[in-house]
Amino acid sequence: MPRNAAFRPRTPSRGYIYNAHPVAAAGAHAHLDIIDKEGLLGRATSMGAFLRGELEAQLGESPFVGQIRNVGMMLAVELVEDRETRVPLPLRVDRMPHDVIRRETA
């Protein structure tokens, strides 16, 4: 080891702020234990399937809905201009008539 090695400024290692800190790792491990013990993954899967079924029942025939999909409780409703061509609905909300929104969700 060089004589001046002890006096060189140390550069911080990658991490140790969050991603490799032992306390953060212990907290993440505790959360994973809770998810496993309480069966939260299975519950999210079954609740997501239920929610998707309800959305398909309510919005499935809408000409503005191209597809409804999910992974667990994370769901997506694809909004389209035309169901046949599946052209995406423009992102501007003012383009969709408000009576359609009320009719489709009532």
Coordinates of C-alpha atoms in Angstrom, one line a residue:
M1 CA 0.0 0.0 0.0
P2 CA 1.4 3.4 -0.9
R3 CA 2.4 5.7 2.0
N4 CA -0.2 8.4 1.1
A5 CA -3.1 5.9 0.5
A6 CA -4.6 6.7 3.9
F7 CA -4.8 10.4 3.0
R8 CA -6.3 10.1 -0.5
P9 CA -9.9 11.2 -0.7
R10 CA -12.2 8.2 -0.9
T11 CA -14.7 8.1 -3.7
P12 CA -18.0 6.7 -2.6
S13 CA -18.8 3.3 -3.8
R14 CA -21.8 2.8 -6.0
G15 CA -24.7 2.5 -3.8
Y16 CA -24.9 2.5 0.0
I17 CA -27.3 5.3 -0.1
Y18 CA -30.3 3.2 -0.7
N19 CA -29.7 0.2 -3.0
A20 CA -27.1 -1.6 -0.9
H21 CA -27.6 -0.3 2.6
P22 CA -28.2 -3.1 5.1
V23 CA -31.1 -1.3 6.8
A24 CA -32.9 -0.7 3.5
A25 CA -32.3 -4.4 2.5
A26 CA -33.8 -5.5 5.9
G27 CA -36.8 -3.3 5.3
A28 CA -37.3 -4.7 1.8
H29 CA -37.0 -8.2 3.2
A30 CA -39.6 -7.5 5.9
H31 CA -42.0 -6.3 3.2
L32 CA -41.5 -9.4 1.1
D33 CA -42.2 -11.5 4.1
I34 CA -45.5 -9.7 4.8
I35 CA -46.5 -10.1 1.1
D36 CA -45.8 -13.8 1.3
K37 CA -47.4 -14.5 4.7
E38 CA -50.6 -12.6 4.0
G39 CA -51.0 -14.0 0.5
L40 CA -51.2 -10.6 -1.0
L41 CA -50.0 -11.7 -4.5
G42 CA -52.8 -14.3 -4.8
R43 CA -55.3 -11.8 -3.5
A44 CA -54.2 -9.1 -6.0
T45 CA -54.5 -11.7 -8.8
S46 CA -58.1 -12.8 -7.9
M47 CA -59.2 -9.2 -7.3
G48 CA -57.7 -8.1 -10.6
A49 CA -59.5 -10.9 -12.4
F50 CA -62.8 -9.8 -10.7
L51 CA -62.2 -6.1 -11.6
R52 CA -61.4 -7.0 -15.2
G53 CA -64.6 -9.1 -15.5
E54 CA -66.6 -6.2 -14.2
L55 CA -65.0 -3.7 -16.6
E56 CA -65.5 -6.0 -19.5
A57 CA -69.2 -6.4 -18.5
Q58 CA -69.7 -2.6 -18.3
L59 CA -67.4 -1.4 -21.1
G60 CA -66.9 -4.4 -23.3
E61 CA -69.3 -3.4 -26.0
S62 CA -68.3 0.2 -26.1
P63 CA -67.1 1.4 -29.5
F64 CA -64.4 3.4 -27.8
V65 CA -62.8 0.4 -25.9
G66 CA -60.3 -1.6 -28.0
Q67 CA -59.0 -3.9 -25.3
I68 CA -59.1 -4.4 -21.5
R69 CA -56.1 -6.1 -20.0
N70 CA -54.5 -6.6 -16.6
V71 CA -51.6 -8.0 -14.5
G72 CA -52.9 -8.4 -11.0
M73 CA -54.6 -5.2 -9.9
M74 CA -52.9 -3.1 -12.6
L75 CA -55.5 -2.7 -15.3
A76 CA -55.5 -0.9 -18.7
V77 CA -58.4 0.1 -20.9
E78 CA -57.3 0.9 -24.4
L79 CA -59.4 3.8 -25.8
V80 CA -59.8 3.8 -29.6
E81 CA -61.5 5.9 -32.2
D82 CA -62.8 2.9 -34.1
R83 CA -63.0 -0.6 -32.6
E84 CA -62.4 -2.3 -36.0
T85 CA -59.3 -0.3 -37.0
R86 CA -58.1 0.1 -33.4
V87 CA -56.8 3.6 -34.1
P88 CA -55.9 5.1 -30.7
L89 CA -58.1 7.8 -29.4
P90 CA -56.3 11.1 -29.4
L91 CA -55.0 12.1 -25.9
R92 CA -57.1 15.3 -25.9
V93 CA -60.0 14.6 -23.5
D94 CA -62.1 17.4 -25.0
R95 CA -62.3 15.3 -28.2
M96 CA -64.5 12.7 -26.4
P97 CA -68.1 13.9 -25.9
H98 CA -69.1 14.1 -22.3
D99 CA -72.4 12.4 -22.9
V100 CA -70.5 9.3 -24.1
I101 CA -68.5 9.2 -20.9
R102 CA -71.7 9.4 -18.8
R103 CA -73.5 6.9 -21.0
E104 CA -70.6 4.4 -20.9
T105 CA -70.0 4.6 -17.2
A106 CA -73.6 4.8 -16.0

